[in-house]
Coordinates of C-alpha atoms and ligand atoms in Angstrom, one line a residue:
X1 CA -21.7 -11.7 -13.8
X2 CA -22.8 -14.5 -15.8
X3 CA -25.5 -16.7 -14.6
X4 CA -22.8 -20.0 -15.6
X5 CA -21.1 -18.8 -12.4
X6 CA -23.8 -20.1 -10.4
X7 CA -24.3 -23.4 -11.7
X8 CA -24.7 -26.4 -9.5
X9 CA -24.9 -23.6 -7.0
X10 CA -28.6 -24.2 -5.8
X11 CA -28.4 -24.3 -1.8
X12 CA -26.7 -20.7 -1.6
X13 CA -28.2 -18.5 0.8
X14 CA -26.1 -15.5 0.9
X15 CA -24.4 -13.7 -1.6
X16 CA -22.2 -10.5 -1.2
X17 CA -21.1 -8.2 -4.1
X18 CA -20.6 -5.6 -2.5
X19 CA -18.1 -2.8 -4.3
X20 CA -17.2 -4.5 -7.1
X21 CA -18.3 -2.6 -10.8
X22 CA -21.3 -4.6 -11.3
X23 CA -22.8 -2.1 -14.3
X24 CA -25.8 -4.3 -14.7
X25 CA -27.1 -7.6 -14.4
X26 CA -29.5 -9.7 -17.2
X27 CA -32.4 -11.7 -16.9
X28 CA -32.7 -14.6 -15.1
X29 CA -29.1 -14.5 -13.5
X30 CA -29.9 -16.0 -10.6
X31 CA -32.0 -18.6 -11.6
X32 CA -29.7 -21.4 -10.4
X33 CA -29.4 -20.0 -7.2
X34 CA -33.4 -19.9 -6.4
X35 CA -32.6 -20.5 -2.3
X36 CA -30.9 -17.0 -1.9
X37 CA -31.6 -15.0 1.1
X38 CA -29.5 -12.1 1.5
X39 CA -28.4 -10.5 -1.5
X40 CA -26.2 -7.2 -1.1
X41 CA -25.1 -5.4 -4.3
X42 CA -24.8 -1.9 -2.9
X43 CA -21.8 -0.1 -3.9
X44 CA -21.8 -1.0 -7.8
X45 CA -22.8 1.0 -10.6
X46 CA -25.4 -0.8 -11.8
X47 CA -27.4 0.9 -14.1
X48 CA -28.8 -2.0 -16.2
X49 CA -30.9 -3.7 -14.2
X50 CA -33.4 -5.2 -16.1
X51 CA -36.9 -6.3 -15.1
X52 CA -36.7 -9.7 -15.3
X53 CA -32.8 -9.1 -13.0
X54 CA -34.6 -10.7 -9.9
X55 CA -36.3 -13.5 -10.9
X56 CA -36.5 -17.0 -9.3
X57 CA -35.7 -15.2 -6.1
X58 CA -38.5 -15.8 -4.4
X59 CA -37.0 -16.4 -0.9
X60 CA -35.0 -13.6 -0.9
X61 CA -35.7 -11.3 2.3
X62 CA -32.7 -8.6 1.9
X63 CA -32.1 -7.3 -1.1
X64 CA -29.6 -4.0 -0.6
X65 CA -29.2 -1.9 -3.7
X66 CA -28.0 1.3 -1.6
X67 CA -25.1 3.6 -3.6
X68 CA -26.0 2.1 -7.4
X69 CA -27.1 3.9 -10.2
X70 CA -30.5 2.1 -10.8
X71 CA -32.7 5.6 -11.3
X72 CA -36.3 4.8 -12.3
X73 CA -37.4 1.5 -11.1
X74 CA -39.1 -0.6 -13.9
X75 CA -42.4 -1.6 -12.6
X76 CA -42.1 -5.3 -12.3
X77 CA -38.2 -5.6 -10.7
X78 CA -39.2 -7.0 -7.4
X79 CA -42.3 -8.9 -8.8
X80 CA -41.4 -12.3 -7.6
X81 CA -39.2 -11.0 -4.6
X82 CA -42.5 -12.3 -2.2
X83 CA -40.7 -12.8 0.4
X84 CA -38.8 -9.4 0.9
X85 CA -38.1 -8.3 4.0
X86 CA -35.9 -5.8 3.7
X87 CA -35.0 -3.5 0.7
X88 CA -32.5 -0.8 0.9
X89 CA -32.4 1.9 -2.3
X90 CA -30.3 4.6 -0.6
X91 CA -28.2 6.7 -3.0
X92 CA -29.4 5.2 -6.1
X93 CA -30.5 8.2 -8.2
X94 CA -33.9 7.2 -7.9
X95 CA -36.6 10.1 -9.8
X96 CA -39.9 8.1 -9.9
X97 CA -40.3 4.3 -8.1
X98 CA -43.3 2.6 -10.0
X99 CA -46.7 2.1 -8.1
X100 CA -46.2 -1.6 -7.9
X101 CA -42.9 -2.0 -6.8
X102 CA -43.5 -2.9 -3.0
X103 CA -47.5 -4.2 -3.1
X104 CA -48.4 -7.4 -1.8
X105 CA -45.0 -8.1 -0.1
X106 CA -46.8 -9.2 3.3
X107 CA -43.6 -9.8 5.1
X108 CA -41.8 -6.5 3.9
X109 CA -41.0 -4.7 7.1
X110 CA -38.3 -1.8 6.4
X111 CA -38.3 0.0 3.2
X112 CA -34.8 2.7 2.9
X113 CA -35.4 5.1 -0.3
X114 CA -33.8 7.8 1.5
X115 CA -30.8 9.8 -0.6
X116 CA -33.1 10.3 -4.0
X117 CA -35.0 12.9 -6.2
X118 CA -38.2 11.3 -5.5
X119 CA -40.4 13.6 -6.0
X120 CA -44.2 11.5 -5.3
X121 CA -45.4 8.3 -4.0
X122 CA -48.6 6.9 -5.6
X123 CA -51.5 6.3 -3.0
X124 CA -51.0 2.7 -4.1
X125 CA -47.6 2.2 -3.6
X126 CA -48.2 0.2 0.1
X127 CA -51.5 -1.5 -1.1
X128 CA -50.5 -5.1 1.0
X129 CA -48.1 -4.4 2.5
X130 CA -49.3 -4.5 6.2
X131 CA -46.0 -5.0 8.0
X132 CA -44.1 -2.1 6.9
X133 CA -42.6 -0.9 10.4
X134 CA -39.7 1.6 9.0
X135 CA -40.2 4.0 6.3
X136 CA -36.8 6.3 5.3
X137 CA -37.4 8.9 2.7
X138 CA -35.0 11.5 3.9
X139 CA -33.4 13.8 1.6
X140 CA -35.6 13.7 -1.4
X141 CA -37.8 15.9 -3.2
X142 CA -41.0 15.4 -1.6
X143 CA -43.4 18.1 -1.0
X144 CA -46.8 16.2 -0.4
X145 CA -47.9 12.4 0.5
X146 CA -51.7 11.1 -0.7
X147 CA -54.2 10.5 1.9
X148 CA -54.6 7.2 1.8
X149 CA -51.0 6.2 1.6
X150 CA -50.7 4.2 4.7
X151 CA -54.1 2.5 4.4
X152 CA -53.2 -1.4 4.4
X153 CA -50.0 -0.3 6.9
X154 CA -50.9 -1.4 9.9
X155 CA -48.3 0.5 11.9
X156 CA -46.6 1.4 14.4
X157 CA -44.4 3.2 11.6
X158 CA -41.6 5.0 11.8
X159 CA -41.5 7.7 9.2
X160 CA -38.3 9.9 8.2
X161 CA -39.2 13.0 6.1
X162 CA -35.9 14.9 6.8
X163 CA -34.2 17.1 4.1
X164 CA -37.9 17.1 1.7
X165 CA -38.9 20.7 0.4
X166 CA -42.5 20.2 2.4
X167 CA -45.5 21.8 1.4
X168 CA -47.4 22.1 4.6
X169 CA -51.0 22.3 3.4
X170 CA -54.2 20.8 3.6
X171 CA -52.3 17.1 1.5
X172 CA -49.4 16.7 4.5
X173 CA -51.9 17.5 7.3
X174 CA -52.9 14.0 8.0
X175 CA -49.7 12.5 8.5
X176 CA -49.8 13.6 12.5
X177 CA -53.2 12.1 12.8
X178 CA -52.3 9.1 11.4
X179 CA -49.4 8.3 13.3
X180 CA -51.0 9.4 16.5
X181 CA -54.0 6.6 15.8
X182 CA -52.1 3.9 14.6
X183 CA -48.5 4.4 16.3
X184 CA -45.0 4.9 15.1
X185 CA -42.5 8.3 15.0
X186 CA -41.7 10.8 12.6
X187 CA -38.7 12.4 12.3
X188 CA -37.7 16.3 13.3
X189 CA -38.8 17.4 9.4
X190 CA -39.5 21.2 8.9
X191 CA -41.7 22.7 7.0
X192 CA -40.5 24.9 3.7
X193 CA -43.8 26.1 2.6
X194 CA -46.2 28.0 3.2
X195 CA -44.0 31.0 4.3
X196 CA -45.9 31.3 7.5
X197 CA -45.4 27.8 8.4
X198 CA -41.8 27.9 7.0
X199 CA -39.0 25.9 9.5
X200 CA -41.7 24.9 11.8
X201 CA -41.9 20.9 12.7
X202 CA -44.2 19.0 10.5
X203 CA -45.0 17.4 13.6
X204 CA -45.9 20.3 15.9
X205 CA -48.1 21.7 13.7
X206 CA -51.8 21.9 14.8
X207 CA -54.3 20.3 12.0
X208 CA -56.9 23.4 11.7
X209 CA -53.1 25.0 11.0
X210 CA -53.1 23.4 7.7
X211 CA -54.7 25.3 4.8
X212 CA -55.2 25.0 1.4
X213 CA -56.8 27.7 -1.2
X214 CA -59.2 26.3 -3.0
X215 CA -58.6 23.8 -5.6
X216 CA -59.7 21.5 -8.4
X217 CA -60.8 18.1 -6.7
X218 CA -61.0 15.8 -10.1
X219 CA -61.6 17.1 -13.7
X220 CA -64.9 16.7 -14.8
X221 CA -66.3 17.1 -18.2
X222 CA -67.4 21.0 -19.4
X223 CA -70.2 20.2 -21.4
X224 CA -73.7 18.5 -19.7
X225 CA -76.7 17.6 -22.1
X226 CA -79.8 17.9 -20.4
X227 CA -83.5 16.9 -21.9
X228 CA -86.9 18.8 -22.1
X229 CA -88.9 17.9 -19.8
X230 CA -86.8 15.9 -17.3
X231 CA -88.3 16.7 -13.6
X232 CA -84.4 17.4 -12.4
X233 CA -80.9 17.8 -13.5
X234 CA -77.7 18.6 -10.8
X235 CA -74.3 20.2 -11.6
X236 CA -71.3 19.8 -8.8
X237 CA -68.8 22.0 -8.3
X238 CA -65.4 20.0 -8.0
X239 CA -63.5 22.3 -5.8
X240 CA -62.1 21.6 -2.7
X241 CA -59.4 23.8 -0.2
X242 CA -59.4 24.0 3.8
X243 CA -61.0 25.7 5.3
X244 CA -63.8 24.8 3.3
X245 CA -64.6 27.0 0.8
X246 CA -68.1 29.3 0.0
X247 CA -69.8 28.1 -2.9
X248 CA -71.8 30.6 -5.4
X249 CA -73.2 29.7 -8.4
X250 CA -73.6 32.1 -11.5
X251 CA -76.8 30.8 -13.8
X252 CA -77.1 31.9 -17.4
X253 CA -79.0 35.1 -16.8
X254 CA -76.1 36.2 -14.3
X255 CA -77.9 35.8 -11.4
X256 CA -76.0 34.4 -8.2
X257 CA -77.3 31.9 -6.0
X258 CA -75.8 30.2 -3.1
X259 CA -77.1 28.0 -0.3
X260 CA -80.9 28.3 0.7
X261 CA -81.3 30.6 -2.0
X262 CA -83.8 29.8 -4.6
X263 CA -84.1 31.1 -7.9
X264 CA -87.4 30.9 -10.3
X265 CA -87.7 30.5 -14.1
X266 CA -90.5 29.6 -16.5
X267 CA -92.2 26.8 -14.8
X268 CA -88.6 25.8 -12.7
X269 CA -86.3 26.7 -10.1
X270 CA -82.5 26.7 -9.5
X271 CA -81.7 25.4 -5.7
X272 CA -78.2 24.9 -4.2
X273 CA -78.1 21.6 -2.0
X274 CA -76.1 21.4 1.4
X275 CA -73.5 20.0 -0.4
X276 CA -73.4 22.8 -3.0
X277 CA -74.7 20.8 -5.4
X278 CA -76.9 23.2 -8.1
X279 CA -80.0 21.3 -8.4
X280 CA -82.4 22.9 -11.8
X281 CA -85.8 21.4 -11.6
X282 CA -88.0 20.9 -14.4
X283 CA -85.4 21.5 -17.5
X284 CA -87.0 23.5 -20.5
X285 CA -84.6 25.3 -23.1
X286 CA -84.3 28.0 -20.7
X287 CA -81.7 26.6 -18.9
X288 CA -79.2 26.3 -21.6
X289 CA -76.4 28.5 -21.0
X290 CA -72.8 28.7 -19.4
X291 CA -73.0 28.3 -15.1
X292 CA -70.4 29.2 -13.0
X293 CA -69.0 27.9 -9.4
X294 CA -66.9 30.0 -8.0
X295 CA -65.1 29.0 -4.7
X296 CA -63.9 31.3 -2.4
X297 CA -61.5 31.1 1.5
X298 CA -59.4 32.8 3.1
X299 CA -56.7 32.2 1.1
X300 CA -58.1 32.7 -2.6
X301 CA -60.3 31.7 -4.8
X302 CA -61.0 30.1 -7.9
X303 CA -63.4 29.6 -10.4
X304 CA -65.0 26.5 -13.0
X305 CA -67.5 27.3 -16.0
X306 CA -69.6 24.3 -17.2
X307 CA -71.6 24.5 -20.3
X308 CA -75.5 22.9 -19.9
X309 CA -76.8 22.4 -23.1
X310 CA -80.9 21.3 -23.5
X311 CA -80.8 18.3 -26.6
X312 CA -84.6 16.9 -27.3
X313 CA -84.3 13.5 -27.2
X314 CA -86.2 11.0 -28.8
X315 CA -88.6 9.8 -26.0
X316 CA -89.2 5.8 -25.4
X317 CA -92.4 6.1 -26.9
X318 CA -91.4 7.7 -29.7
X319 CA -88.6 4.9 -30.3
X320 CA -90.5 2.0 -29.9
X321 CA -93.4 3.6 -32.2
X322 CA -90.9 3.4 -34.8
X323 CA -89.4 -0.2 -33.9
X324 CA -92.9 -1.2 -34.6
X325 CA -93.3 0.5 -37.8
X326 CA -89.8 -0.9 -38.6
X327 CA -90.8 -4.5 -37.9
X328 CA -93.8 -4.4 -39.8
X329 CA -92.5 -2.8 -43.0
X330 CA -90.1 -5.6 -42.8
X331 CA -93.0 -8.1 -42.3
X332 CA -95.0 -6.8 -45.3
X333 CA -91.9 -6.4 -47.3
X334 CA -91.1 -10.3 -46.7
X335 CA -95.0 -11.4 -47.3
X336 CA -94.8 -9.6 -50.9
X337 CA -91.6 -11.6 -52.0
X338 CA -93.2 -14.5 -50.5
X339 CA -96.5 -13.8 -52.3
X340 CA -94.5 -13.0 -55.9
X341 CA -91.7 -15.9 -55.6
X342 CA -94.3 -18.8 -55.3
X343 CA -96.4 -19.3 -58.1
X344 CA -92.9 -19.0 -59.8
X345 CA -91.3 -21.9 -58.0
X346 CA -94.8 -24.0 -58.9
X347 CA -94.1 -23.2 -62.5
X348 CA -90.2 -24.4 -62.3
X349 CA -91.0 -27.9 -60.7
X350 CA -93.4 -28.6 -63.5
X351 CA -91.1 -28.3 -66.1
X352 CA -88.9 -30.5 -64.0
X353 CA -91.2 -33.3 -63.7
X354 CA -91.3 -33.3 -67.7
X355 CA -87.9 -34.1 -68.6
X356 CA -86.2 -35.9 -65.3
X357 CA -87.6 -39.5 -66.5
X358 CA -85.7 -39.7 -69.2
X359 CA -82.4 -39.3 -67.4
X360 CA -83.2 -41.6 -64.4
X361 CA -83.1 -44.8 -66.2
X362 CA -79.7 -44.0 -68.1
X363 CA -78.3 -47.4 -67.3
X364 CA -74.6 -46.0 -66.6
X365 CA -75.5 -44.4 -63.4
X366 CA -77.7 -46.2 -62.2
X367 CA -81.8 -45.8 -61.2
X368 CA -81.2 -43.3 -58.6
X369 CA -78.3 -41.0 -59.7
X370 CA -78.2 -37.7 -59.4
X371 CA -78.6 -35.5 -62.5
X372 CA -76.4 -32.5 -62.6
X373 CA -78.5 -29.2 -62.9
X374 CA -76.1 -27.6 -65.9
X375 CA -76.4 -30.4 -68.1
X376 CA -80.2 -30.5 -67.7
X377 CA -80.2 -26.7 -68.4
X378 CA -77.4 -27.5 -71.8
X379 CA -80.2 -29.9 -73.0
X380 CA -83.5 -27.2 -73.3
Ligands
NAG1 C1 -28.2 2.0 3.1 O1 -27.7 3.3 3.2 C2 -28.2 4.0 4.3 C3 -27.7 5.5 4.2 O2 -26.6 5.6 3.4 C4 -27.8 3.4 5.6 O3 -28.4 4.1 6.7 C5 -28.4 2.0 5.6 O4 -28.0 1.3 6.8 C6 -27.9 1.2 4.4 N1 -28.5 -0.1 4.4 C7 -27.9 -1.2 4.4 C8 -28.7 -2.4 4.4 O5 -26.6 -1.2 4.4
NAG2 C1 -51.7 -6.7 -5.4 O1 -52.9 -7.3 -5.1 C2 -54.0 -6.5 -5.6 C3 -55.3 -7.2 -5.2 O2 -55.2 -8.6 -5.2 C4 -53.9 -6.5 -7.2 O3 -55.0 -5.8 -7.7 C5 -52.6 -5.9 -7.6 O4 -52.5 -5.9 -9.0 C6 -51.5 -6.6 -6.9 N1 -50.2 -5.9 -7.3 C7 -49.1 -6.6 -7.7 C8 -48.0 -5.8 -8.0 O5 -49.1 -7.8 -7.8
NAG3 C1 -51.4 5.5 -9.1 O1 -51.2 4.2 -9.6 C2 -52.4 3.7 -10.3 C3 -52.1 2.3 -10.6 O2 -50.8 2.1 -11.2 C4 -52.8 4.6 -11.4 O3 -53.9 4.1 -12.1 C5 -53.0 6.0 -11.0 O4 -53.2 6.9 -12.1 C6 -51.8 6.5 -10.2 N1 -52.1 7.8 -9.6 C7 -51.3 8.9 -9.8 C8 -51.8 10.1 -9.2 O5 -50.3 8.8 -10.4
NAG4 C1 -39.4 3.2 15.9 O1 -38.7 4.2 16.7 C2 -38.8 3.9 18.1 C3 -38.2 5.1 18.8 O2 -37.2 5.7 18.1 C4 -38.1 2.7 18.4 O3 -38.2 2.4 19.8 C5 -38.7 1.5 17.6 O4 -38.0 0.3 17.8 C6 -38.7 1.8 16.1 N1 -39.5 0.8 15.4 C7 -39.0 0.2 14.4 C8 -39.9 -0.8 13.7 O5 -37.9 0.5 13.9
NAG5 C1 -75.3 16.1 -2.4 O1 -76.2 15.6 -1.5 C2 -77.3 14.8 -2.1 C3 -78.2 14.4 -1.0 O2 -78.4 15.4 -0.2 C4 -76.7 13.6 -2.8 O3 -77.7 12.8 -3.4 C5 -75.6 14.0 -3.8 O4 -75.0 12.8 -4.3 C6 -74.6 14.9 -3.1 N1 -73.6 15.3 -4.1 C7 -72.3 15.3 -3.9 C8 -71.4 15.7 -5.0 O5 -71.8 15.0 -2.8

């Protein structure tokens, strides 16, 4: 379709193009059109659908792209679609939707991605979005949802998980408790994984049912300088898992320690905090070393090395000590030029006031004008 067909066209509401072979639609195509409300497009195999496919349509509240070809969703497709309602993306190969493709849509109310290969929804994906009521993301490839999902939805949302390989661990056990606080339904989806929980309803599934061995919260850096001297220094282990796992840490000399235990070096001590946290007080080079956390539950365990290593430091004393000394070598440096350059400069003007009289009253230029240092230098 070319956007010619449109011209003149600017009080249309509702267009259908339903089952035709629509393979793609440029830029700006609907730009003469910018009153649309209803735009249906499902059935064609439209596979070139630009970013820019949408604009101007920013009254448009029904967009359905169900049974098309459109696969990954460039991030800024609906960008100007404010307005949207509505979206159906049913059957349209989508593998990955981008994290912005629904946010800030305040009046978006039913969102249809069922019939995909979807495989994960960002925790931002919803962000403004406040008024989503339906949710359909049957029949994908979903094993896990983020957390915090659902945290600008105000609900009651009805949620279909259907036909999704589900991973029913400690990242899909708060989907219940959400929809129990802030209202809505979810849909008769069963459980593929773990074996025990295998074919059981999402749903029906008691939270302290939910487990997870322990895992690798966020990746945090290996390598930790610490400083001689310095009263305390913490490591945390980033390991999480449900239930929650037992902490121990190995310090360099192989000892284990783990809550209310204390261990003793030199002048310092190793603690571990409530929160497992290894606290070393009073750091001397005999912390350096390689410390282990190792995290253990019922269902495994799993273990993170981090490296402290003890660097001296030049202490603030020390560097501002040298700023001074820096400052006033500059000081005496500049007094000495200073000292040297004058009786120089008194010797230069002398010879100056010799010979400028007898250019100043060269009658061509004039009393005052000015003498040209080059020719004064041609002339000694
Ligand atoms: C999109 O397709 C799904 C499943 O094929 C269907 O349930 C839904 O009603 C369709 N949406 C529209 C707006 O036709
Ligand atoms: C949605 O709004 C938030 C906050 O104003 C902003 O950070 C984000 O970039 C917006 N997203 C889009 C797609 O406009
Ligand atoms: C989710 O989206 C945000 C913003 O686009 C991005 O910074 C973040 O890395 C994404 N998270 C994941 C797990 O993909
Ligand atoms: C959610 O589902 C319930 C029960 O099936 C139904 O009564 C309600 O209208 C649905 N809400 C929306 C927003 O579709
Ligand atoms: C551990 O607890 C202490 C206070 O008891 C707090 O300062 C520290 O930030 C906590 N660390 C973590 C990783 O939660």
């Amino acid at each position: 379709i070319n956007k010619e067909l449109f011209r003149g066209l600017t009080s249309l509401q509702h267009l259908y193009l339903s089952g035709n072979k629509l393979d793609g639609i440029v830029e700006n195509t609907f730009c003469e059109s910018p009153k649309l409300v209803l735009l249906e497009l499902d059935g064609n195999p439209l596979e070139n659908i630009e970013v820019g496919s949408f604009n101007c349509l920013n009254q448009l509240g029904y967009l359905n792209l169900n049974h098309t070809s459109i696969g990954r969703t460039k991030g800024a497709l609906f960008k100007e679609l404010h307005q949207l309602v509505v979206v159906s993306l049913s059957h349209s190969g989508l593998e990955k939707i981008a994290d912005d493709s629904f946010q800030n849509k305040s009046r978006l109310t039913r969102i249809d991605l069922s019939d995909n290969d979807i495989e994960w929804l960002n925790a931002s994906m919803f962000y403004g979005t406040p008024q989503i009521g339906t949710l359909r993301l049957q029949n994908n490839q979903i094993t896990k949802l983020p957390e915090n999902l659902f945290a600008d939805v105000a609900g009651p949302l009805n949620l279909s998980l259907k036909g999704n390989p589900l991973v029913c661990d400690c990242q899909l056990d708060w989907i219940s408790g959400w929809l129990l606080e802030n209202g809505g339904n979810l849909d008769k989806c069963l459980c593929d994984q773990p074996s025990a929980l295998h074919g059981l309803h999402l749903d029906s599934i008691p939270y302290d049912r939910f487990h997870c061995k322990p895992y690798i919260i966020i990746d945090i850096p290996q390598i930790y300088n610490a400083t001689p001297g310095d009263k305390r220094f913490e490591l945390v282990c980033p390991v999480g898992g449900k239930p929650p796992p037992t902490i121990t840490w190995t310090i360099p000399s192989g000892e284990k320690i783990s809550k209310n235990t204390v261990h003793e070096y030199e002048n310092g001590l190793y603690r571990v905090r409530g929160n497992d946290t290894l606290v070393i007080r009073e750091i001397t080079s005999a912390v350096e070393g390689w410390f282990t956390c190792e995290a253990t539950n019922i269902l495994g365990h799993i273990s993170v090395d981090l490296e402290v290593k003890v660097v001296h430091v030049p202490s603030n004393w020390m560097v501002a000590f040298l700023a001074v000394m820096i400052v006033l070598f500059i000081g005496c440096a500049l007094c000495l030029v200073v000292t040297f350059l004058k009786p120089c400069r008194r010797r230069r003007r002398r010879r100056e006031l010799i010979r400028t009289p007898a250019r100043r009253v060269d009658p061509r230029y004039g009393p005052l004008s000015p003498i040209a240092e080059g020719n004064e230098t041609d002339e000694l």
